[in-house]
Amino acid sequence: LAQAGDLSFGFAPLEWSSRKAGDDLTNPFPSILDNKINAVFFHRNRLGLLSGENIIFSEAGEYENFFRTTVRTLLDADPIDVAVSQAEVADLRAAIPFQEDLIIFSELNQFTLSSDTLLTALDITLTLSASYRNNLTANPTLAGDSLFFSETNGEYSGIRDYRVSGDAKLVSAPSVTDHVPEYVEGKVLQMTATANEDILLIRTDKDLKTVYVYNWYDQGQERLQSAWSKWVCDQDVANVYINNTGVYVTFAS
């Protein structure tokens, strides 16, 4: 989706750049070839893709190019294609820029992709940061220092708050539904949040007329408020969106 000079928009397939140096051995095709793309995102001036166990980044500033521009040396701007390394299979499904890092989700694990300065193939670090099961029908959503994601508990859903604290970057993801384990009914379809108002909105597949609302209030590292409520509408809700302090609700026709 691109904007033209006259401010109109055009929608067309992306034209990928062709390989201009090397061959299949010295400059191979990215690992998305003949594989399914699970997620598309943007991080540190690169277009990012998730496919199977791999994280693939375009050339820096050149979002349509996934080939090295020269095979004589590895440039800082060159594309990146790395896989997670662990004993069990991890099908990567979501990637959320969080603080200076990138948090990557599979159904059973969370990984942290980081780099000290520039995001380059030589400077990249990919580590297993946590192992919380999660439901990725709905993408995790960011609100300030909190990254919310859902998990399925039978006929109900639980919500966890992924947080990183201290210089050692200690990771925790406490459940914010432990005191109401049977409140959010069904599987989460959508989450949206804002730190401006400390509010998280959730849609599920159980009742499309209901929007679940989570309000919180933190003082330092302590959470003083953790409250749940819900809005029940007259029509099915197709989408909820938060922009600054405004909430926009789209109803199904």
Coordinates of N, CA and C in Angstrom, one line a residue, residues 20-113:
K20 N 21.8 -9.8 -7.6 CA 22.7 -9.2 -8.5 C 24.2 -9.6 -8.3
A21 N 24.4 -10.5 -7.3 CA 25.8 -10.9 -7.1 C 25.7 -12.4 -6.6
G22 N 26.8 -13.1 -6.9 CA 26.9 -14.5 -6.3 C 25.9 -15.5 -7.0
D23 N 25.8 -16.6 -6.3 CA 24.9 -17.7 -6.8 C 24.2 -18.4 -5.6
D24 N 23.6 -19.5 -5.8 CA 22.9 -20.2 -4.7 C 23.8 -20.6 -3.6
L25 N 25.0 -20.7 -3.8 CA 26.0 -21.1 -2.7 C 26.5 -19.9 -1.9
T26 N 26.9 -18.8 -2.6 CA 27.5 -17.7 -2.0 C 26.4 -16.6 -1.6
N27 N 25.3 -16.6 -2.2 CA 24.2 -15.6 -2.0 C 22.9 -16.3 -2.2
P28 N 22.5 -17.2 -1.3 CA 21.3 -18.1 -1.5 C 20.0 -17.3 -1.3
F29 N 18.9 -17.8 -1.8 CA 17.6 -17.3 -1.6 C 17.3 -17.3 -0.1
P30 N 16.5 -16.3 0.4 CA 16.1 -16.3 1.8 C 15.2 -17.6 2.1
S31 N 15.2 -17.9 3.4 CA 14.5 -19.2 3.8 C 13.0 -19.1 3.6
I32 N 12.4 -18.0 3.2 CA 11.0 -17.9 2.9 C 10.6 -18.6 1.6
L33 N 11.6 -18.9 0.8 CA 11.4 -19.6 -0.5 C 10.6 -20.9 -0.2
D34 N 9.5 -21.0 -0.9 CA 8.6 -22.2 -0.8 C 8.1 -22.5 0.6
N35 N 8.2 -21.5 1.5 CA 7.7 -21.7 2.9 C 6.6 -20.6 3.1
K36 N 5.8 -20.9 4.2 CA 4.8 -19.9 4.6 C 5.3 -18.8 5.4
I37 N 4.9 -17.6 5.1 CA 5.2 -16.4 5.9 C 4.2 -16.3 7.0
N38 N 4.6 -16.4 8.3 CA 3.7 -16.3 9.4 C 3.4 -14.9 9.9
A39 N 4.3 -14.0 9.7 CA 4.1 -12.6 10.2 C 5.0 -11.7 9.4
V40 N 4.6 -10.4 9.3 CA 5.3 -9.3 8.7 C 5.4 -8.2 9.7
F41 N 6.6 -7.6 9.8 CA 6.8 -6.5 10.8 C 7.9 -5.6 10.3
F42 N 8.1 -4.6 11.1 CA 9.1 -3.6 10.8 C 10.0 -3.3 12.0
H43 N 11.3 -3.4 11.8 CA 12.2 -3.2 13.0 C 13.5 -2.7 12.6
R44 N 13.9 -1.5 13.2 CA 15.2 -0.9 12.9 C 15.5 -0.7 11.4
N45 N 14.5 -0.1 10.8 CA 14.6 0.3 9.4 C 14.8 -0.9 8.4
R46 N 14.3 -2.1 8.9 CA 14.3 -3.3 8.0 C 12.9 -3.9 8.0
L47 N 12.5 -4.5 6.9 CA 11.3 -5.3 6.8 C 11.6 -6.6 7.3
G48 N 10.8 -7.1 8.3 CA 11.0 -8.4 8.9 C 9.9 -9.4 8.5
L49 N 10.3 -10.7 8.4 CA 9.4 -11.8 8.1 C 9.7 -12.9 9.1
L50 N 8.6 -13.7 9.5 CA 8.8 -14.9 10.2 C 8.3 -16.0 9.4
S51 N 9.1 -17.1 9.3 CA 8.8 -18.3 8.5 C 9.4 -19.5 9.2
G52 N 8.5 -20.4 9.7 CA 9.0 -21.5 10.4 C 9.8 -21.1 11.6
E53 N 11.0 -21.6 11.7 CA 11.9 -21.2 12.8 C 12.8 -20.1 12.5
N54 N 12.6 -19.4 11.4 CA 13.5 -18.4 10.9 C 13.0 -17.0 11.1
I55 N 13.9 -16.0 11.3 CA 13.6 -14.6 11.3 C 14.4 -14.0 10.2
I56 N 13.7 -13.4 9.2 CA 14.4 -12.9 8.0 C 14.2 -11.3 8.0
F57 N 15.3 -10.6 7.8 CA 15.2 -9.2 7.6 C 15.7 -8.8 6.2
S58 N 15.1 -7.7 5.7 CA 15.6 -7.2 4.4 C 16.9 -6.4 4.6
E59 N 17.4 -5.9 3.5 CA 18.5 -5.0 3.6 C 18.0 -3.7 4.3
A60 N 18.9 -3.1 5.1 CA 18.5 -1.9 5.8 C 18.1 -0.8 4.8
G61 N 16.9 -0.3 5.0 CA 16.4 0.8 4.1 C 16.0 0.4 2.7
E62 N 16.2 -0.9 2.4 CA 15.7 -1.4 1.1 C 14.8 -2.6 1.4
Y63 N 13.5 -2.3 1.6 CA 12.6 -3.3 2.1 C 12.3 -4.4 1.1
E64 N 12.5 -4.2 -0.2 CA 12.2 -5.2 -1.1 C 13.4 -6.1 -1.5
N65 N 14.5 -5.9 -0.9 CA 15.7 -6.7 -1.2 C 16.1 -7.6 0.0
F66 N 16.2 -8.9 -0.4 CA 16.6 -9.9 0.6 C 17.9 -10.6 0.2
F67 N 18.7 -10.0 -0.7 CA 20.0 -10.6 -1.2 C 21.1 -9.6 -0.8
R68 N 22.3 -10.2 -0.6 CA 23.5 -9.4 -0.4 C 23.8 -8.7 -1.7
T69 N 24.3 -7.4 -1.5 CA 24.7 -6.7 -2.7 C 26.1 -7.0 -3.2
T70 N 26.9 -7.7 -2.4 CA 28.2 -8.1 -2.8 C 28.5 -9.4 -2.0
V71 N 29.3 -10.3 -2.6 CA 29.7 -11.5 -1.8 C 31.1 -11.4 -1.4
R72 N 31.8 -10.3 -1.7 CA 33.2 -10.2 -1.3 C 33.4 -9.8 0.1
T73 N 32.4 -9.2 0.7 CA 32.4 -8.8 2.1 C 31.0 -8.8 2.7
L74 N 30.9 -9.0 4.0 CA 29.6 -8.9 4.6 C 29.3 -7.5 5.1
L75 N 28.4 -6.7 4.5 CA 28.1 -5.4 4.9 C 27.1 -5.3 6.0
D76 N 27.2 -4.2 6.8 CA 26.3 -3.9 7.9 C 24.9 -3.9 7.5
A77 N 24.6 -3.4 6.3 CA 23.2 -3.2 5.8 C 22.7 -4.5 5.1
D78 N 23.5 -5.6 5.0 CA 23.0 -6.8 4.3 C 21.9 -7.4 5.0
P79 N 21.0 -8.2 4.2 CA 19.9 -8.9 4.8 C 20.4 -9.9 5.9
I80 N 19.5 -10.3 6.8 CA 19.7 -11.2 7.9 C 18.7 -12.3 7.8
D81 N 19.2 -13.6 8.0 CA 18.4 -14.7 8.0 C 18.9 -15.7 9.1
V82 N 18.2 -15.8 10.3 CA 18.7 -16.6 11.4 C 17.5 -17.4 11.9
A83 N 17.9 -18.6 12.5 CA 16.9 -19.5 13.0 C 17.1 -19.6 14.5
V84 N 16.0 -19.8 15.3 CA 16.1 -20.1 16.7 C 16.8 -21.4 16.9
S85 N 17.5 -21.6 18.0 CA 18.2 -22.8 18.3 C 17.7 -23.4 19.6
Q86 N 17.0 -24.5 19.6 CA 16.6 -25.1 20.9 C 16.2 -26.6 20.5
A87 N 15.9 -27.3 21.6 CA 15.7 -28.8 21.4 C 14.3 -29.0 20.7
E88 N 13.3 -28.2 21.0 CA 12.0 -28.5 20.4 C 11.7 -27.5 19.3
V89 N 10.8 -28.0 18.4 CA 10.4 -27.2 17.2 C 9.7 -25.9 17.7
A90 N 10.1 -24.8 17.1 CA 9.4 -23.5 17.5 C 8.9 -22.9 16.2
D91 N 7.6 -22.9 15.9 CA 7.0 -22.3 14.8 C 6.8 -20.8 15.1
L92 N 7.6 -19.9 14.7 CA 7.5 -18.5 15.1 C 6.2 -17.8 14.4
R93 N 5.4 -17.1 15.3 CA 4.2 -16.6 14.8 C 4.0 -15.1 15.0
A94 N 4.7 -14.5 15.8 CA 4.5 -13.0 16.1 C 5.8 -12.4 16.5
A95 N 6.0 -11.1 16.1 CA 7.2 -10.4 16.5 C 6.8 -9.0 16.9
I96 N 7.1 -8.5 18.1 CA 6.7 -7.2 18.6 C 8.0 -6.5 19.0
P97 N 8.3 -5.3 18.4 CA 9.4 -4.5 18.9 C 9.1 -4.0 20.4
F98 N 10.0 -4.3 21.3 CA 9.7 -4.0 22.7 C 11.0 -3.4 23.3
Q99 N 10.9 -2.1 23.7 CA 12.0 -1.3 24.2 C 13.0 -1.3 23.1
E100 N 14.3 -1.8 23.3 CA 15.3 -1.8 22.2 C 15.4 -3.1 21.5
D101 N 14.6 -4.1 21.9 CA 14.7 -5.5 21.4 C 13.5 -5.8 20.6
L102 N 13.5 -7.1 20.1 CA 12.4 -7.6 19.4 C 12.0 -8.9 20.1
I103 N 10.7 -9.0 20.6 CA 10.2 -10.2 21.2 C 9.5 -11.0 20.2
I104 N 9.9 -12.3 20.1 CA 9.3 -13.2 19.1 C 8.6 -14.3 19.8
F105 N 7.4 -14.6 19.3 CA 6.5 -15.6 20.0 C 6.4 -16.8 19.1
S106 N 6.5 -18.0 19.8 CA 6.0 -19.2 19.2 C 4.9 -19.6 20.2
E107 N 4.2 -20.8 20.0 CA 3.1 -21.1 20.8 C 3.5 -21.5 22.2
L108 N 4.8 -21.9 22.4 CA 5.2 -22.3 23.7 C 6.4 -21.5 24.3
N109 N 7.0 -20.6 23.5 CA 8.2 -19.9 24.0 C 8.1 -18.4 23.5
Q110 N 9.0 -17.6 24.2 CA 9.3 -16.3 23.8 C 10.8 -16.1 23.7
F111 N 11.2 -15.5 22.6 CA 12.6 -15.3 22.3 C 12.9 -13.8 22.2
T112 N 14.1 -13.4 22.5 CA 14.5 -12.0 22.5 C 15.6 -11.9 21.4
L113 N 15.4 -11.0 20.4 CA 16.4 -10.7 19.4 C 16.9 -9.3 19.7

